[in-house]
């Protein structure tokens, strides 16, 4: 059977039932073809038919992640022929954690939680759990009616990889949960490798003449992400359960209670987890675990604190990618001595010149380090942002013996210089006053507001600077922007070098005209080194698949100064469509316009961001580049979550006066989760004002504009407690 001779429905038109049947059919068929190909060495279908079946299977799995089968072809041994794992969109995103580095940060965390919840000391102790932060990789396990249906890696937090077949080989992971568990259970935790197992594995690999892993975490990640699960089976992976995703029913009311249940269901849970009632107690547990660290037999890189009561966790909610109710208290960084071989200057997408230390390679915390960031000119001299000293004011000179420090995934830093070892010939570093990429003047601007000289020296070459253009393109295709598979940093650099009539890429729009230009080009992509017909086709498909793009990704991808992911989301949510956003930005370049005032009114968007946006949109060349780009793509409108039940969906609210039952932050977070916009000032566009006692001018203004005003109690009545 081939795709052509069956009347198959479009994936988008399948019902869940049809999809399940289709996945079953595809799993069976692909297994049969795999068997013929791999075991009997006698393929029964041509490659194109086989690939089409696999792609269809993946497309259905992406559309119906809950239906991904334990025997899914995308996670199976036969997948050696596929170019990776199937994707799974997490039912509930997998988040990361904010970090604390000192005992003081822990006090701050508890203080913030209490303030957010208005949970004052009179209301008693606030229970918070403490447990080791395991240095491995997180995994989400989905069970339906007690049976493991899939295992997915964290990926970008929204979409991960389907590694079910590999997870099935890990003995710490139950394949069946006991009777009585909720219908849908997603248990999350860390896959890791113990020290002894790691050493034995490396010895074995070395004995076989293979490469060794740098540390247990890399070994765990490399082993879990094997396309051949028989290899994973030979790797000693372990798993600790500590969190959860979707649950059809939450069977406990505290963090501790949930983890205890996980233990009863057959998962390994960390025995060092404790429930504490104050910051002091948490810090004590932290130092206790730190002391025991070297004897645990597995790597940990800190202690995680979580508010114990789940109802309080729900009220605290999230800030961008991390929960407000948890924090990771990291262990101090590891340090090592090495030589500073050179200081290189890199040019970023906004023209910033950044010095980078080239180091004699040295192992710190199990990883070889050969670069360290140096931030800016003053930093090299030993001067910090506000004029304070860094490294006791010691400057860095090429040839110096330096102390470097690395903490977790943080980029290594040079924290000290051994002056006793400095050579008498060592000279202070001469920071360039011209851009190393285009030769233009590089200047440190004076901030018109503060009168302070900017720490960053910037290339003034703008459009003529190739380094800036390349960095902008890299940002445009990066993971949290357009995320174009097959077009990474290396490819961007290569495509930039080609002439435009030979498949070059100099601006974002060029990416989307690449396939069209390739048709008439004499230098076709498929004949370029490193490409073939298949990879060229794949790249064109990957580009095509991003013509429809979420608004926040597009805004972020433009690489406007100060507009990171968070601000891009705020803007997308505020303007909801590309045209709405673009027109508003053009209008706002007139600073007396309503559009300008509205931009500044967006909660979370400050003056610096607003000015950076206007500077960007006022530039004629940027307008042209955007016109060329948007002619090629279809930015998606922001769909406001279905809050049809919510009485405030789509409304603009203002909170004013002192609120008594919730903090301003909680009020705002709640309103936004119900689909409302929260603004800092009252205008004609305001729909509702929630005023507590001591409300002042905003209340008066609302009254004069005839806007509805309600009390905090009315608010709770409106939206439920
Ligand atoms: S809780 C919503 N607990 O740390 C919070 N994470 O930096 C979910 N990790 O991606 C995470 N040990 O891979 C939690 N005991 C622990 C952890 C832990 C390790 C990892 C996890 C997560 C990362 C966040």
XYZ file of C-alpha atoms and ligand atoms in Angstrom:
745
model
C 0.000 0.000 0.000
C 1.275 3.510 -0.720
C -0.056 6.904 0.235
C -1.211 7.528 -3.294
C -3.675 4.684 -3.502
C -5.553 5.301 -0.289
C -8.017 8.117 0.141
C -6.347 9.574 3.176
C -7.704 12.567 4.934
C -5.654 15.665 5.677
C -4.189 15.535 9.158
C -6.080 18.710 10.035
C -9.392 17.038 9.180
C -8.940 13.946 11.360
C -11.038 13.420 14.457
C -9.232 12.088 17.529
C -10.688 8.632 16.915
C -9.594 8.567 13.310
C -6.172 9.853 14.336
C -5.757 7.032 16.856
C -6.673 4.447 14.233
C -4.392 6.053 11.712
C -1.468 6.093 14.183
C -2.042 2.423 14.858
C -2.090 1.656 11.148
C 1.071 3.700 10.555
C 2.909 2.113 13.483
C 2.129 -1.333 12.116
C 3.011 -0.470 8.543
C 6.252 1.314 9.377
C 7.312 -1.511 11.695
C 6.712 -3.953 8.857
C 8.763 -1.870 6.412
C 11.523 -1.360 9.006
C 11.707 -5.070 9.592
C 11.955 -5.714 5.857
C 14.605 -3.059 5.431
C 16.784 -3.593 8.508
C 16.438 -7.229 9.349
C 15.725 -8.864 6.029
C 17.647 -6.282 4.068
C 14.859 -6.447 1.491
C 12.939 -3.171 1.344
C 9.359 -3.504 0.178
C 8.624 0.171 -0.519
C 10.575 2.984 -2.101
C 12.163 5.636 0.129
C 9.748 8.400 -0.828
C 6.694 6.361 0.191
C 8.360 5.344 3.417
C 9.346 8.953 4.235
C 5.835 10.153 3.477
C 4.399 7.640 5.939
C 6.811 8.750 8.631
C 6.058 12.410 8.018
C 2.353 11.721 8.234
C 2.873 9.848 11.473
C 4.825 12.770 12.898
C 2.270 15.315 11.743
C -0.530 13.377 13.448
C 1.549 13.028 16.616
C 2.153 16.765 16.669
C -1.547 17.458 16.230
C -2.626 14.836 18.791
C 0.238 14.542 21.312
C -2.009 12.674 23.735
C -2.341 9.872 21.182
C 1.370 9.225 20.706
C 1.797 5.490 21.100
C 4.335 3.728 23.278
C 5.345 1.843 20.120
C 5.423 5.024 18.036
C 7.700 4.723 14.996
C 9.133 8.156 15.793
C 10.792 6.786 18.931
C 11.745 3.319 17.736
C 14.972 1.612 16.797
C 13.999 1.665 13.161
C 14.089 5.410 13.566
C 17.789 5.130 12.815
C 16.675 5.984 9.319
C 14.654 8.977 10.469
C 16.435 12.190 11.208
C 15.427 12.489 14.810
C 12.641 12.035 17.294
C 8.997 12.881 16.904
C 7.882 16.048 18.624
C 5.491 16.227 21.534
C 3.762 19.399 22.621
C 3.526 19.351 26.399
C -0.023 19.525 27.724
C 1.361 21.871 30.405
C 4.621 23.693 29.582
C 7.798 22.501 31.312
C 9.205 25.461 33.151
C 12.584 26.477 34.390
C 13.491 27.909 37.770
C 14.666 31.288 38.879
C 17.984 31.212 40.761
C 19.110 32.309 44.198
C 22.827 32.556 44.897
C 23.031 33.648 48.508
C 21.258 33.128 51.813
C 19.998 36.699 51.399
C 18.339 35.793 48.101
C 16.401 33.102 49.958
C 15.129 35.675 52.470
C 14.110 37.841 49.512
C 12.277 34.954 47.871
C 10.256 34.206 51.000
C 9.592 37.940 51.468
C 8.323 38.279 47.894
C 6.084 35.233 48.176
C 4.591 36.547 51.403
C 4.011 40.006 49.954
C 2.448 38.632 46.785
C 0.039 36.530 48.818
C -0.390 39.160 51.553
C 0.547 36.281 53.855
C 1.772 38.210 56.858
C 3.555 36.640 59.836
C 0.336 36.818 61.870
C -1.162 34.245 59.517
C 1.424 31.771 60.738
C 4.232 29.844 59.165
C 4.549 29.498 55.417
C 5.616 25.943 54.633
C 8.218 25.554 51.903
C 9.934 22.330 50.808
C 13.660 21.965 50.128
C 15.157 19.199 47.964
C 18.352 18.665 45.962
C 18.498 20.077 42.458
C 19.549 17.068 40.414
C 22.009 17.807 37.630
C 20.529 15.772 34.796
C 17.805 16.455 32.268
C 14.100 16.694 32.854
C 11.600 14.257 31.466
C 7.823 14.245 31.388
C 6.038 10.890 31.652
C 2.415 10.696 30.627
C 0.189 7.908 31.932
C -3.360 7.302 30.831
C -5.476 4.934 32.877
C -2.264 3.956 34.622
C -0.364 3.013 31.492
C 2.698 4.878 30.247
C 1.737 6.438 26.914
C 4.727 8.621 26.264
C 7.916 10.145 27.625
C 9.048 13.549 26.369
C 12.126 15.644 26.982
C 11.755 19.257 28.017
C 12.832 20.665 24.628
C 12.080 24.364 24.555
C 9.573 23.935 27.376
C 6.604 23.892 25.016
C 7.612 21.100 22.671
C 9.956 18.256 23.508
C 11.164 15.071 21.888
C 9.341 11.786 22.035
C 11.788 9.440 23.777
C 9.232 6.861 24.903
C 11.097 3.831 23.607
C 14.198 4.936 25.504
C 12.354 5.736 28.720
C 10.925 2.213 28.666
C 14.461 0.907 29.182
C 14.966 2.806 32.475
C 14.095 0.605 35.429
C 13.275 3.548 37.751
C 10.400 4.458 35.406
C 7.245 2.409 36.035
C 5.393 1.372 32.897
C 2.199 0.760 34.819
C 0.886 2.689 37.822
C -1.167 1.015 40.561
C -4.959 0.965 40.397
C -6.739 4.061 41.628
C -4.440 6.696 40.139
C -6.155 9.527 38.224
C -6.988 8.857 34.550
C -4.388 11.268 33.257
C -1.140 11.569 35.185
C 1.984 13.359 34.006
C 4.908 12.786 36.319
C 7.995 14.899 35.775
C 11.473 14.512 37.100
C 15.134 14.235 36.331
C 16.994 11.562 34.400
C 20.555 11.348 35.696
C 23.583 9.069 35.946
C 25.367 8.198 39.178
C 29.102 8.799 39.635
C 30.128 5.134 39.727
C 27.982 4.250 36.707
C 29.383 7.245 34.844
C 32.991 6.227 35.516
C 32.294 2.639 34.457
C 30.545 3.769 31.270
C 33.417 6.052 30.301
C 35.949 3.317 30.999
C 33.945 0.975 28.777
C 33.659 3.530 25.997
C 37.326 4.357 26.168
C 38.156 0.647 26.086
C 36.161 0.382 22.865
C 38.174 3.234 21.420
C 35.175 5.566 21.596
C 34.708 9.108 22.851
C 34.091 9.711 26.525
C 31.489 11.999 28.104
C 32.627 15.201 29.815
C 30.359 14.745 32.844
C 27.450 12.644 34.130
C 24.880 15.111 32.860
C 26.168 14.930 29.279
C 26.299 11.165 29.601
C 22.668 11.061 30.764
C 21.523 13.380 27.972
C 23.511 11.547 25.321
C 22.158 8.210 26.483
C 18.523 9.274 26.656
C 18.653 10.848 23.217
C 19.872 7.741 21.405
C 17.942 6.891 18.266
C 18.566 3.257 19.046
C 16.893 2.377 22.330
C 18.964 -0.788 22.595
C 21.932 1.496 23.228
C 19.978 3.402 25.867
C 19.214 0.061 27.524
C 22.928 -0.489 28.111
C 23.278 2.905 29.820
C 22.751 3.033 33.581
C 20.131 5.811 33.709
C 18.135 6.677 36.807
C 15.134 8.870 37.486
C 13.858 10.982 40.409
C 10.246 12.227 40.301
C 9.697 15.743 41.706
C 6.971 17.535 39.721
C 3.961 16.988 37.486
C 2.219 18.335 34.409
C -1.373 17.599 33.464
C -3.396 15.696 36.068
C -7.043 14.851 35.490
C -7.360 15.164 39.251
C -4.795 16.456 41.757
C -4.705 13.825 44.491
C -2.959 15.838 47.258
C -3.011 19.374 48.523
C 0.713 19.917 49.100
C 3.979 19.504 47.205
C 5.180 17.085 49.872
C 1.938 15.107 49.649
C 2.268 14.770 45.887
C 5.848 13.574 46.072
C 4.908 11.055 48.771
C 2.214 9.715 46.430
C 4.743 9.435 43.610
C 6.808 7.279 45.972
C 3.786 5.064 46.647
C 3.115 4.760 42.921
C 6.556 3.226 42.389
C 8.746 6.200 41.513
C 12.071 6.986 43.121
C 11.809 10.219 45.054
C 14.686 12.046 46.657
C 15.095 11.028 50.313
C 16.607 14.387 51.285
C 13.433 16.414 50.644
C 12.359 18.374 53.762
C 9.462 20.619 54.704
C 10.552 23.882 56.351
C 8.781 26.818 57.928
C 11.201 29.724 57.554
C 13.989 31.052 55.380
C 16.456 30.235 58.184
C 15.363 26.630 58.189
C 15.655 26.412 54.382
C 19.158 27.820 54.455
C 20.096 25.286 57.131
C 18.866 22.409 54.973
C 20.787 23.920 52.043
C 24.085 23.964 53.944
C 23.429 20.444 55.228
C 22.919 19.138 51.703
C 25.970 21.086 50.538
C 28.081 19.313 53.167
C 26.779 15.896 52.107
C 27.073 16.713 48.420
C 30.265 14.818 47.629
C 28.978 11.631 49.259
C 25.626 11.419 47.459
C 26.922 9.473 44.489
C 25.248 11.721 41.917
C 25.683 15.341 40.816
C 23.498 18.054 42.263
C 23.962 21.740 41.596
C 21.819 23.321 44.276
C 18.687 23.030 46.373
C 15.176 23.737 45.081
C 12.617 25.414 47.338
C 8.895 25.121 46.591
C 5.903 26.619 48.400
C 4.254 23.543 49.889
C 0.535 24.356 49.634
C -0.755 23.795 46.103
C -3.542 26.369 46.450
C -0.875 28.980 47.199
C 1.203 27.757 44.238
C -1.831 28.292 42.019
C -2.293 31.832 43.305
C 1.372 32.632 42.833
C 1.384 31.436 39.228
C 4.262 32.199 36.850
C 6.452 34.974 35.540
C 7.405 34.224 31.952
C 9.096 30.836 32.163
C 9.430 30.227 35.881
C 7.001 29.722 38.716
C 6.781 32.408 41.399
C 6.389 29.645 43.967
C 9.786 28.000 43.487
C 13.447 28.943 43.285
C 16.746 27.095 42.849
C 19.439 27.987 45.389
C 22.626 27.244 43.483
C 25.885 26.034 44.972
C 28.844 28.371 44.567
C 30.700 28.134 41.310
C 33.816 26.059 40.783
C 37.086 27.809 40.039
C 40.368 27.105 38.199
C 43.611 28.829 37.169
C 44.547 29.326 33.521
C 46.287 31.696 31.080
C 44.623 34.523 29.190
C 45.910 33.956 25.666
C 44.130 36.774 23.852
C 41.287 39.268 24.014
C 39.081 39.186 20.920
C 36.455 41.761 19.992
C 33.105 40.516 18.697
C 30.472 42.732 17.074
C 26.865 42.070 18.067
C 23.620 42.658 16.212
C 23.132 46.125 17.667
C 26.742 47.024 16.952
C 27.963 46.459 20.501
C 31.652 45.595 20.657
C 32.109 42.791 23.161
C 35.503 41.603 24.338
C 35.914 37.847 24.739
C 38.735 36.179 26.637
C 40.524 33.386 24.784
C 41.843 31.072 27.472
C 44.260 28.210 27.639
C 41.689 25.363 27.832
C 41.090 24.203 31.390
C 38.582 21.866 33.037
C 36.222 23.485 35.521
C 33.391 21.481 37.053
C 33.856 18.734 34.495
C 33.691 20.949 31.419
C 36.527 22.274 29.288
C 36.494 26.060 29.201
C 38.372 28.058 26.577
C 36.341 31.301 26.341
C 35.010 33.732 28.909
C 32.886 36.822 28.436
C 34.417 40.155 29.360
C 31.258 42.294 28.897
C 32.810 45.640 27.960
C 35.807 47.919 27.940
C 35.575 48.946 31.597
C 35.232 45.353 32.694
C 38.601 44.571 31.099
C 40.042 47.491 33.077
C 38.526 46.208 36.323
C 35.705 48.744 36.569
C 32.049 47.728 37.070
C 28.762 49.222 35.852
C 28.442 51.841 38.552
C 32.102 52.589 38.833
C 32.706 49.941 41.507
C 35.778 47.756 41.182
C 35.864 44.255 39.719
C 38.645 41.796 40.651
C 39.740 44.457 43.184
C 40.279 46.778 40.259
C 42.878 44.578 38.555
C 42.919 45.015 34.771
C 43.374 42.105 32.372
C 46.460 41.785 30.211
C 47.193 39.216 27.559
C 49.465 36.574 29.101
C 48.023 36.982 32.624
C 47.373 34.025 34.885
C 43.698 34.297 35.767
C 41.142 32.563 37.987
C 38.022 31.538 36.151
C 34.713 30.514 37.612
C 31.822 28.591 36.169
C 28.428 28.032 37.770
C 26.071 25.569 36.111
C 25.205 26.740 32.643
C 26.400 30.258 33.350
C 29.082 31.516 30.979
C 32.498 31.343 32.645
C 33.916 34.516 34.139
C 37.366 35.744 35.070
C 37.136 36.539 38.749
C 40.764 37.240 39.632
C 44.252 37.896 38.283
C 47.447 36.605 39.859
C 49.590 39.755 39.741
C 52.617 37.907 41.109
C 52.674 35.918 37.880
C 52.278 38.945 35.574
C 55.163 39.353 33.144
C 57.098 42.627 33.276
C 56.380 43.114 29.562
C 52.604 42.819 29.938
C 50.874 45.948 28.647
C 47.357 47.232 29.376
C 44.854 46.158 26.728
C 44.226 48.780 24.015
C 40.512 48.788 23.315
C 39.807 49.452 19.608
C 38.093 52.697 18.618
C 37.099 51.294 15.236
C 34.853 48.373 14.421
C 36.981 45.309 13.641
C 34.394 44.170 11.067
C 33.781 47.313 8.998
C 36.301 49.873 10.229
C 33.651 52.452 11.173
C 34.158 54.544 14.276
C 33.094 52.774 17.445
C 31.819 55.162 20.104
C 30.482 55.201 23.622
C 27.306 57.253 23.538
C 26.282 59.588 26.316
C 22.847 58.778 27.665
C 20.788 61.959 27.141
C 18.726 61.329 30.274
C 21.383 60.399 32.800
C 24.343 62.154 31.176
C 26.323 58.957 31.805
C 28.695 57.493 29.264
C 27.406 54.137 28.010
C 29.453 51.131 29.103
C 29.191 49.679 25.621
C 31.221 50.912 22.686
C 29.177 50.601 19.509
C 30.044 50.405 15.853
C 28.473 53.358 14.016
C 28.532 51.467 10.708
C 24.855 50.443 10.987
C 23.757 49.078 7.648
C 27.195 48.864 6.117
C 28.546 46.670 8.907
C 28.477 43.012 7.828
C 29.007 41.786 11.389
C 25.822 43.515 12.559
C 23.836 42.188 9.605
C 24.988 38.627 10.212
C 24.248 38.797 13.921
C 20.783 40.209 13.204
C 20.090 37.312 10.846
C 21.327 34.796 13.405
C 18.979 36.301 15.932
C 16.120 36.255 13.424
C 16.421 32.498 12.819
C 17.208 31.628 16.445
C 15.235 29.202 18.541
C 12.874 31.655 20.227
C 12.356 33.699 17.066
C 11.725 32.037 13.675
C 13.510 28.839 14.657
C 14.226 27.648 11.128
C 15.514 24.098 11.103
C 18.642 23.748 9.014
C 19.402 27.465 9.122
C 21.649 27.917 12.124
C 24.477 30.307 12.884
C 26.960 28.568 10.624
C 24.586 28.494 7.657
C 23.673 32.162 8.145
C 27.350 33.040 7.892
C 27.763 30.946 4.761
C 24.624 32.259 3.021
C 25.679 35.824 3.762
C 28.845 35.361 1.725
C 27.068 34.252 -1.447
C 26.104 36.767 -4.139
C 22.409 37.529 -4.167
C 21.920 35.982 -7.612
C 23.627 32.841 -6.369
C 21.403 32.195 -3.385
C 22.732 34.743 -0.895
C 20.884 35.929 2.210
C 21.479 39.473 3.450
C 18.169 40.340 5.090
C 15.262 38.429 6.660
C 13.111 38.730 3.517
C 15.874 37.026 1.496
C 15.318 33.860 3.526
C 11.772 33.606 2.236
C 12.657 34.322 -1.391
C 15.464 31.772 -1.386
C 13.474 28.909 -2.934
C 11.981 31.176 -5.616
C 15.404 32.581 -6.521
C 16.872 29.086 -6.527
C 14.527 28.061 -9.345
C 16.159 30.459 -11.788
C 19.616 30.507 -10.244
C 22.608 29.123 -12.064
C 24.138 28.166 -8.739
C 21.478 25.915 -7.267
C 21.496 25.177 -3.579
C 21.355 21.419 -4.163
C 24.742 21.562 -5.852
C 26.361 23.660 -3.122
C 28.883 21.891 -0.929
C 27.244 20.360 2.093
C 23.840 20.324 0.390
C 22.109 17.782 -1.807
C 18.671 17.569 -3.343
C 17.168 16.260 -0.111
C 18.689 18.783 2.250
C 17.899 21.680 -0.095
C 14.270 20.540 -0.267
C 14.204 20.157 3.493
C 15.502 23.658 4.031
C 12.928 25.150 1.655
C 10.200 23.213 3.471
C 11.482 24.352 6.858
C 11.435 27.959 5.646
C 7.941 27.564 4.181
C 6.652 26.157 7.429
C 7.611 29.413 9.164
C 5.724 31.738 6.841
C 2.945 31.558 9.367
C 4.567 32.876 12.488
C 3.374 33.845 15.944
C 3.352 37.592 16.402
C 5.568 37.551 19.490
C 8.224 35.506 17.695
C 8.187 37.942 14.791
C 8.526 40.967 17.079
C 11.303 39.290 19.050
C 13.046 38.210 15.845
C 13.399 41.792 14.647
C 16.188 42.182 17.168
C 15.142 45.609 18.386
C 17.241 46.813 21.308
C 15.644 46.080 24.689
C 12.889 44.000 23.084
C 13.570 40.530 24.446
C 11.146 37.650 24.545
C 9.177 39.012 27.492
C 8.629 42.440 25.978
C 7.800 40.899 22.592
C 5.035 38.919 24.281
C 3.703 42.013 26.041
C 3.596 43.876 22.725
C 1.980 40.994 20.857
C -0.673 40.676 23.505
C -1.334 44.416 23.530
C -1.650 44.867 19.758
C -2.831 41.333 18.783
C -2.015 41.681 15.047
C 1.013 42.641 12.972
C -0.819 45.445 11.208
C -2.165 46.778 14.484
C 1.325 46.738 15.962
C 3.063 48.200 12.934
C 0.567 51.036 12.421
C 0.728 51.876 16.113
C 4.543 52.018 16.065
C 4.555 54.293 13.012
C 1.948 56.576 14.582
C 3.814 56.554 17.883
C 6.886 58.090 16.294
C 4.865 61.288 16.822
C 5.323 61.629 20.562
C 2.199 63.749 20.974
C -0.014 60.999 19.508
C -2.448 58.726 21.334
C -0.449 55.822 19.939
C 2.630 57.068 21.793
C 0.720 57.383 25.054
C -0.831 53.940 24.633
C 2.554 52.369 24.021
C 3.913 53.883 27.206
C 0.799 52.746 29.050
C 1.384 49.068 28.367
C 2.129 47.610 31.729
C 5.724 46.401 31.737
C 6.878 48.534 28.781
C 9.034 51.361 30.082
C 10.451 54.480 28.460
C 13.685 52.836 27.336
C 11.859 50.082 25.481
C 9.369 52.521 23.963
C 12.187 54.741 22.699
C 14.097 51.820 21.247
C 10.953 50.750 19.369
C 10.383 54.217 17.977
C 13.996 54.591 16.950
C 13.698 51.315 15.069
C 10.400 52.103 13.345
C 11.394 55.655 12.427
C 14.276 54.334 10.339
C 13.262 54.253 6.647
C 15.466 51.279 5.896
C 13.796 49.239 8.634
C 10.374 50.110 7.211
C 11.510 48.901 3.794
C 12.972 45.711 5.195
C 9.738 45.036 7.089
C 7.619 45.657 3.988
C 9.764 43.172 2.076
C 9.548 40.647 4.893
C 5.829 40.913 5.546
C 5.137 40.500 1.833
C 6.560 36.987 2.263
C 5.002 35.876 5.532
C 1.649 35.780 7.319
C 2.016 36.772 10.949
C -0.652 35.081 13.049
C -3.035 37.159 15.123
C -2.824 36.600 18.851
C -5.743 34.441 19.813
C -6.880 35.569 23.196
C -7.313 32.372 25.192
C -10.856 31.139 25.192
C -12.052 32.968 28.224
C -15.628 33.100 27.038
C -16.610 32.247 30.595
C -14.529 35.120 31.894
C -16.402 38.323 32.574
C -13.318 40.441 31.914
C -11.928 38.812 28.756
C -10.663 41.424 26.334
C -11.337 44.284 28.766
C -8.831 46.877 29.881
C -8.640 47.199 33.646
C -6.918 49.556 36.048
C -6.251 48.697 39.698
C -5.825 51.682 41.989
C -5.739 52.500 45.677
C -4.589 50.007 48.280
C -5.840 46.486 47.810
C -6.394 44.439 50.927
C -6.929 40.830 49.973
C -4.304 40.540 47.281
C -1.157 42.318 46.186
C -1.098 44.447 43.046
C 1.015 41.790 41.313
C -1.405 39.011 42.131
C -4.357 41.127 40.998
C -2.634 41.793 37.704
C -1.605 38.185 37.150
C -5.149 36.988 37.897
C -6.758 39.543 35.590
C -4.393 38.631 32.771
C -5.038 34.936 33.184
C -8.718 35.790 32.681
C -7.933 37.449 29.389
C -7.954 41.072 30.538
C -5.352 43.745 29.845
C -4.104 45.635 32.856
C -3.073 49.214 32.319
C -1.287 51.637 34.621
C -3.377 54.649 33.732
C -7.013 55.524 33.115
C -8.071 56.606 29.624
C -11.096 56.461 27.346
C -10.087 52.903 26.555
C -10.389 51.738 30.166
C -13.373 49.453 30.724
C -13.258 48.966 34.454
C -11.456 50.438 37.459
C -11.003 48.430 40.642
C -10.425 50.927 43.408
C -9.354 50.241 46.951
C -9.236 52.776 49.791
C -7.035 55.844 49.284
C -7.558 55.821 45.511
C -6.648 59.244 44.154
C -6.422 60.880 40.764
C -7.083 57.702 38.761
C -10.416 57.299 40.524
C -11.321 60.938 39.893
C -10.405 60.581 36.244
C -12.431 57.391 35.872
C -15.424 59.091 37.395
C -15.075 62.097 35.119
C -14.913 59.799 32.069
C -17.926 57.836 33.279
C -15.983 54.563 33.588
C -17.370 51.834 35.801
C -15.619 51.674 39.198
C -15.897 48.714 41.553
C -14.410 47.770 44.939
C -11.995 44.950 45.659
C -14.847 42.877 47.135
C -16.921 43.457 43.974
C -13.923 42.240 41.989
C -13.822 38.943 43.859
C -17.540 38.602 43.402
C -17.102 39.190 39.681
C -14.276 36.736 39.062
C -14.727 34.287 41.931
C -12.356 33.823 44.851
S 11.124 21.689 39.809
C 8.019 24.178 37.816
N 12.801 20.228 41.192
O 16.052 22.162 37.160
C 9.298 23.718 38.354
N 13.487 20.975 39.049
O 16.225 24.982 36.476
C 9.819 22.529 37.687
N 15.684 20.170 38.377
O 14.133 22.001 34.250
C 11.142 22.137 38.129
N 16.104 19.013 40.178
O 15.394 19.900 34.970
C 12.597 20.905 40.058
N 14.148 18.877 42.500
C 13.945 19.547 41.368
C 14.895 19.585 40.336
C 14.634 20.311 39.191
C 16.560 19.377 38.991
C 15.917 20.777 37.052
C 14.815 20.556 36.057
C 14.388 21.929 35.614
C 15.555 22.756 35.997
C 15.136 24.171 36.263
